Amino acid sequence: MSPKISDEEKQQRRQQIIQAAMEVFKKKGYEPATMRDIVEETGMSRGWVYLYFSSKEEIFRAMVDALDEQNDQHVQRLLEETGSVWEALNVILTIQEQELEGNMDPMVPVLYEYFVGGWREETRRAYLMERYEKQSKRIHSFFQEGIKRGEFQPELDIDLIAKFIFGYMEGLLVHAQVLGGKNLRVKEQMNFLRRNLYDLLHVQPK
């Protein structure tokens, strides 16, 4: 009989597989990477890895969920540390600006490879739509917190504003990958975005 392992150990092994897959995707990209690459990176047996995940795509989606959870935790910490939704938003935009100027997370191009490269696949396109809606709702909730605290008094639908900022940033990230951040006049574009958000959200002076 196989030895029983605790739920905590199962979770640790699952995270180990996800982390190993992330390293493989960073090195090779999504399409060239294989389950064999991931198994070798984990240091586990093939059977152990397949016990948790049946395919490279299943691991990738679990990794995306884990990254989203980390981002949610980061945003929550920012809100607690700054005590202001507008200040937290500016910190997030500054981080995005730094990435656009050359400090890009190596997972960003892998995410675009997966989503853009697979747009013809119905299941992947459906997953992209699901993720788009989730991300828009995250931004919507963030803005809603600003309204709740009396920092924002937008005249436009915040769902529309959320989709605007999401689409704007996605466009910049794609162009930064293809053209390089230096060609985008990043600082000017990000300042333009800040000014527009300040007006759209109707930020209230303290």
mmCIF file of C-alpha atoms in Angstrom:
data_model
loop_
_atom_site.group_PDB
_atom_site.id
_atom_site.type_symbol
_atom_site.label_atom_id
_atom_site.label_comp_id
_atom_site.label_asym_id
_atom_site.label_seq_id
_atom_site.Cartn_x
_atom_site.Cartn_y
_atom_site.Cartn_z
ATOM 1 C CA MET A 1 0.000 0.000 0.000
ATOM 2 C CA SER A 2 1.109 3.552 -0.743
ATOM 3 C CA PRO A 3 1.819 5.647 2.342
ATOM 4 C CA LYS A 4 -0.910 8.102 3.227
ATOM 5 C CA ILE A 5 -0.036 11.774 3.047
ATOM 6 C CA SER A 6 -1.748 14.644 4.814
ATOM 7 C CA ASP A 7 -3.811 17.340 3.101
ATOM 8 C CA GLU A 8 -1.013 19.795 3.905
ATOM 9 C CA GLU A 9 1.535 17.583 2.132
ATOM 10 C CA LYS A 10 -0.791 17.223 -0.849
ATOM 11 C CA GLN A 11 -1.095 20.999 -1.076
ATOM 12 C CA GLN A 12 2.676 21.409 -0.805
ATOM 13 C CA ARG A 13 3.252 18.937 -3.634
ATOM 14 C CA ARG A 14 0.637 20.643 -5.765
ATOM 15 C CA GLN A 15 2.336 23.986 -5.214
ATOM 16 C CA GLN A 16 5.703 22.411 -5.969
ATOM 17 C CA ILE A 17 4.399 21.213 -9.337
ATOM 18 C CA ILE A 18 2.926 24.626 -10.136
ATOM 19 C CA GLN A 19 6.176 26.364 -9.189
ATOM 20 C CA ALA A 20 8.222 23.935 -11.285
ATOM 21 C CA ALA A 21 5.896 24.479 -14.255
ATOM 22 C CA MET A 22 6.302 28.239 -13.880
ATOM 23 C CA GLU A 23 10.079 27.891 -14.144
ATOM 24 C CA VAL A 24 9.709 25.736 -17.254
ATOM 25 C CA PHE A 25 7.291 28.214 -18.873
ATOM 26 C CA LYS A 26 9.675 31.108 -18.132
ATOM 27 C CA LYS A 27 12.544 29.277 -19.826
ATOM 28 C CA LYS A 28 10.732 27.731 -22.786
ATOM 29 C CA GLY A 29 7.420 29.514 -23.225
ATOM 30 C CA TYR A 30 4.035 27.800 -23.162
ATOM 31 C CA GLU A 31 3.871 25.981 -26.491
ATOM 32 C CA PRO A 32 7.371 24.396 -26.509
ATOM 33 C CA ALA A 33 7.105 23.261 -22.881
ATOM 34 C CA THR A 34 6.042 19.655 -22.281
ATOM 35 C CA MET A 35 4.755 17.616 -19.381
ATOM 36 C CA ARG A 36 8.077 15.784 -19.458
ATOM 37 C CA ASP A 37 9.891 19.096 -18.903
ATOM 38 C CA ILE A 38 7.647 19.854 -15.948
ATOM 39 C CA VAL A 39 8.061 16.376 -14.432
ATOM 40 C CA GLU A 40 11.853 16.683 -14.665
ATOM 41 C CA GLU A 41 11.760 20.140 -13.083
ATOM 42 C CA THR A 42 9.699 18.890 -10.111
ATOM 43 C CA GLY A 43 12.101 16.061 -9.296
ATOM 44 C CA MET A 44 9.046 13.851 -8.753
ATOM 45 C CA SER A 45 8.049 10.719 -10.588
ATOM 46 C CA ARG A 46 5.765 11.004 -13.612
ATOM 47 C CA GLY A 47 3.063 9.167 -11.694
ATOM 48 C CA TRP A 48 3.096 11.655 -8.822
ATOM 49 C CA VAL A 49 2.716 14.636 -11.153
ATOM 50 C CA TYR A 50 -0.144 13.018 -13.097
ATOM 51 C CA LEU A 51 -1.837 12.224 -9.804
ATOM 52 C CA TYR A 52 -2.360 15.988 -9.364
ATOM 53 C CA PHE A 53 -2.623 17.251 -12.954
ATOM 54 C CA SER A 54 -3.608 15.519 -16.176
ATOM 55 C CA SER A 55 -2.082 17.992 -18.641
ATOM 56 C CA LYS A 56 0.207 20.967 -19.154
ATOM 57 C CA GLU A 57 -2.823 23.184 -19.728
ATOM 58 C CA GLU A 58 -4.423 22.140 -16.439
ATOM 59 C CA ILE A 59 -1.219 23.064 -14.613
ATOM 60 C CA PHE A 60 -1.038 26.363 -16.484
ATOM 61 C CA ARG A 61 -4.548 27.353 -15.467
ATOM 62 C CA ALA A 62 -3.846 26.417 -11.840
ATOM 63 C CA MET A 63 -0.744 28.592 -12.053
ATOM 64 C CA VAL A 64 -2.789 31.520 -13.421
ATOM 65 C CA ASP A 65 -5.255 31.131 -10.527
ATOM 66 C CA ALA A 66 -2.351 31.127 -8.051
ATOM 67 C CA LEU A 67 -0.885 34.289 -9.614
ATOM 68 C CA ASP A 68 -4.286 36.007 -9.451
ATOM 69 C CA GLU A 69 -4.590 35.077 -5.783
ATOM 70 C CA GLN A 70 -1.127 36.522 -5.083
ATOM 71 C CA ASN A 71 -2.107 39.747 -6.847
ATOM 72 C CA ASP A 72 -5.327 39.972 -4.818
ATOM 73 C CA GLN A 73 -3.321 39.584 -1.605
ATOM 74 C CA HIS A 74 -0.857 42.234 -2.766
ATOM 75 C CA VAL A 75 -3.680 44.697 -3.465
ATOM 76 C CA GLN A 76 -5.226 44.015 -0.058
ATOM 77 C CA ARG A 77 -1.876 44.689 1.645
ATOM 78 C CA LEU A 78 -1.523 47.944 -0.275
ATOM 79 C CA LEU A 79 -4.971 49.076 0.850
ATOM 80 C CA GLU A 80 -4.075 48.308 4.457
ATOM 81 C CA GLU A 81 -0.642 49.956 4.275
ATOM 82 C CA THR A 82 -1.630 53.120 2.400
ATOM 83 C CA GLY A 83 -5.050 53.586 3.974
ATOM 84 C CA SER A 84 -6.176 55.093 0.659
ATOM 85 C CA VAL A 85 -7.595 53.475 -2.475
ATOM 86 C CA TRP A 86 -6.234 56.247 -4.716
ATOM 87 C CA GLU A 87 -2.743 55.936 -3.201
ATOM 88 C CA ALA A 88 -2.865 52.152 -3.588
ATOM 89 C CA LEU A 89 -3.907 52.590 -7.219
ATOM 90 C CA ASN A 90 -0.929 54.889 -7.818
ATOM 91 C CA VAL A 91 1.443 52.310 -6.336
ATOM 92 C CA ILE A 92 0.001 49.661 -8.661
ATOM 93 C CA LEU A 93 0.365 51.974 -11.670
ATOM 94 C CA THR A 94 3.966 52.751 -10.699
ATOM 95 C CA ILE A 95 4.755 49.032 -10.581
ATOM 96 C CA GLN A 96 3.147 48.628 -14.015
ATOM 97 C CA GLU A 97 5.204 51.551 -15.298
ATOM 98 C CA GLN A 98 8.427 49.941 -14.088
ATOM 99 C CA GLU A 99 7.499 46.696 -15.823
ATOM 100 C CA LEU A 100 6.774 48.521 -19.069
ATOM 101 C CA GLU A 101 10.136 50.278 -18.885
ATOM 102 C CA GLY A 102 12.057 47.020 -18.835
ATOM 103 C CA ASN A 103 11.416 45.148 -15.594
ATOM 104 C CA MET A 104 8.772 42.902 -17.121
ATOM 105 C CA ASP A 105 7.788 39.771 -15.223
ATOM 106 C CA PRO A 106 8.953 36.899 -17.485
ATOM 107 C CA MET A 107 5.545 35.257 -17.069
ATOM 108 C CA VAL A 108 3.771 38.116 -18.875
ATOM 109 C CA PRO A 109 4.808 37.088 -22.420
ATOM 110 C CA VAL A 110 3.956 33.466 -21.577
ATOM 111 C CA LEU A 111 0.423 34.507 -20.614
ATOM 112 C CA TYR A 112 -0.011 36.344 -23.902
ATOM 113 C CA GLU A 113 1.444 33.395 -25.806
ATOM 114 C CA TYR A 114 -1.177 31.152 -24.236
ATOM 115 C CA PHE A 115 -4.176 33.422 -24.707
ATOM 116 C CA VAL A 116 -3.400 35.119 -28.021
ATOM 117 C CA GLY A 117 -1.803 32.076 -29.617
ATOM 118 C CA GLY A 118 -4.801 29.914 -28.790
ATOM 119 C CA TRP A 119 -7.595 32.271 -29.789
ATOM 120 C CA ARG A 120 -8.848 29.790 -32.402
ATOM 121 C CA GLU A 121 -9.439 27.132 -29.759
ATOM 122 C CA GLU A 122 -12.968 27.402 -28.411
ATOM 123 C CA THR A 123 -12.138 26.204 -24.888
ATOM 124 C CA ARG A 124 -9.169 28.550 -24.572
ATOM 125 C CA ARG A 125 -11.168 31.473 -25.939
ATOM 126 C CA ALA A 126 -13.910 30.745 -23.405
ATOM 127 C CA TYR A 127 -11.321 30.672 -20.644
ATOM 128 C CA LEU A 128 -9.931 34.022 -21.841
ATOM 129 C CA MET A 129 -13.422 35.527 -21.698
ATOM 130 C CA GLU A 130 -13.925 34.113 -18.209
ATOM 131 C CA ARG A 131 -10.601 35.568 -17.088
ATOM 132 C CA TYR A 132 -11.405 38.929 -18.701
ATOM 133 C CA GLU A 133 -14.648 39.142 -16.767
ATOM 134 C CA LYS A 134 -12.945 38.155 -13.500
ATOM 135 C CA GLN A 135 -10.196 40.726 -13.939
ATOM 136 C CA SER A 136 -12.704 43.436 -14.807
ATOM 137 C CA LYS A 137 -14.694 42.558 -11.681
ATOM 138 C CA ARG A 138 -11.534 42.788 -9.559
ATOM 139 C CA ILE A 139 -10.903 46.323 -10.802
ATOM 140 C CA HIS A 140 -14.617 47.111 -10.381
ATOM 141 C CA SER A 141 -14.469 45.946 -6.736
ATOM 142 C CA PHE A 142 -11.350 48.046 -6.172
ATOM 143 C CA PHE A 143 -13.120 51.157 -7.454
ATOM 144 C CA GLN A 144 -16.210 50.239 -5.434
ATOM 145 C CA GLU A 145 -14.039 50.287 -2.316
ATOM 146 C CA GLY A 146 -12.989 53.831 -3.208
ATOM 147 C CA ILE A 147 -16.650 54.849 -3.512
ATOM 148 C CA LYS A 148 -17.456 53.162 -0.206
ATOM 149 C CA ARG A 149 -14.681 55.132 1.519
ATOM 150 C CA GLY A 150 -15.837 58.406 -0.046
ATOM 151 C CA GLU A 151 -12.649 58.800 -2.120
ATOM 152 C CA PHE A 152 -14.326 58.382 -5.513
ATOM 153 C CA GLN A 153 -17.528 59.919 -6.828
ATOM 154 C CA PRO A 154 -17.557 58.808 -10.472
ATOM 155 C CA GLU A 155 -20.262 60.038 -12.809
ATOM 156 C CA LEU A 156 -19.686 57.180 -15.258
ATOM 157 C CA ASP A 157 -20.443 53.497 -14.707
ATOM 158 C CA ILE A 158 -17.415 52.082 -12.843
ATOM 159 C CA ASP A 159 -17.738 48.839 -14.826
ATOM 160 C CA LEU A 160 -16.968 50.864 -17.950
ATOM 161 C CA ILE A 161 -14.036 52.576 -16.217
ATOM 162 C CA ALA A 162 -12.733 49.184 -15.071
ATOM 163 C CA LYS A 163 -12.872 47.824 -18.624
ATOM 164 C CA PHE A 164 -11.158 50.974 -19.900
ATOM 165 C CA ILE A 165 -8.165 50.674 -17.557
ATOM 166 C CA PHE A 166 -7.914 46.920 -18.126
ATOM 167 C CA GLY A 167 -7.939 47.312 -21.896
ATOM 168 C CA TYR A 168 -5.516 50.242 -21.827
ATOM 169 C CA MET A 169 -2.952 48.400 -19.699
ATOM 170 C CA GLU A 170 -3.282 45.187 -21.688
ATOM 171 C CA GLY A 171 -2.576 47.134 -24.866
ATOM 172 C CA LEU A 172 0.533 48.744 -23.367
ATOM 173 C CA LEU A 173 1.829 45.390 -22.126
ATOM 174 C CA VAL A 174 1.394 43.770 -25.535
ATOM 175 C CA HIS A 175 3.135 46.648 -27.315
ATOM 176 C CA ALA A 176 5.940 46.675 -24.755
ATOM 177 C CA GLN A 177 6.574 43.014 -25.537
ATOM 178 C CA VAL A 178 6.717 43.594 -29.274
ATOM 179 C CA LEU A 179 8.203 47.079 -29.548
ATOM 180 C CA GLY A 180 10.011 47.595 -26.266
ATOM 181 C CA GLY A 181 9.047 50.057 -23.558
ATOM 182 C CA LYS A 182 11.370 52.830 -24.781
ATOM 183 C CA ASN A 183 9.301 53.274 -27.929
ATOM 184 C CA LEU A 184 6.048 53.742 -26.030
ATOM 185 C CA ARG A 185 6.840 56.952 -24.104
ATOM 186 C CA VAL A 186 5.801 55.000 -21.046
ATOM 187 C CA LYS A 187 6.009 57.757 -18.424
ATOM 188 C CA GLU A 188 3.896 60.101 -20.524
ATOM 189 C CA GLN A 189 1.316 57.416 -21.253
ATOM 190 C CA MET A 190 1.074 56.401 -17.598
ATOM 191 C CA ASN A 191 0.731 60.039 -16.495
ATOM 192 C CA PHE A 192 -1.992 60.420 -19.114
ATOM 193 C CA LEU A 193 -3.734 57.378 -17.647
ATOM 194 C CA ARG A 194 -3.441 58.732 -14.093
ATOM 195 C CA ARG A 195 -4.938 62.086 -15.076
ATOM 196 C CA ASN A 196 -7.802 60.412 -16.889
ATOM 197 C CA LEU A 197 -8.529 58.088 -13.981
ATOM 198 C CA TYR A 198 -8.405 61.000 -11.543
ATOM 199 C CA ASP A 199 -11.086 62.755 -13.596
ATOM 200 C CA LEU A 200 -13.143 59.656 -14.402
ATOM 201 C CA LEU A 201 -13.226 58.526 -10.778
ATOM 202 C CA HIS A 202 -13.776 62.116 -9.628
ATOM 203 C CA VAL A 203 -11.228 61.679 -6.809
ATOM 204 C CA GLN A 204 -12.164 63.674 -3.732
ATOM 205 C CA PRO A 205 -9.540 65.848 -2.030
ATOM 206 C CA LYS A 206 -8.650 64.829 1.522
#
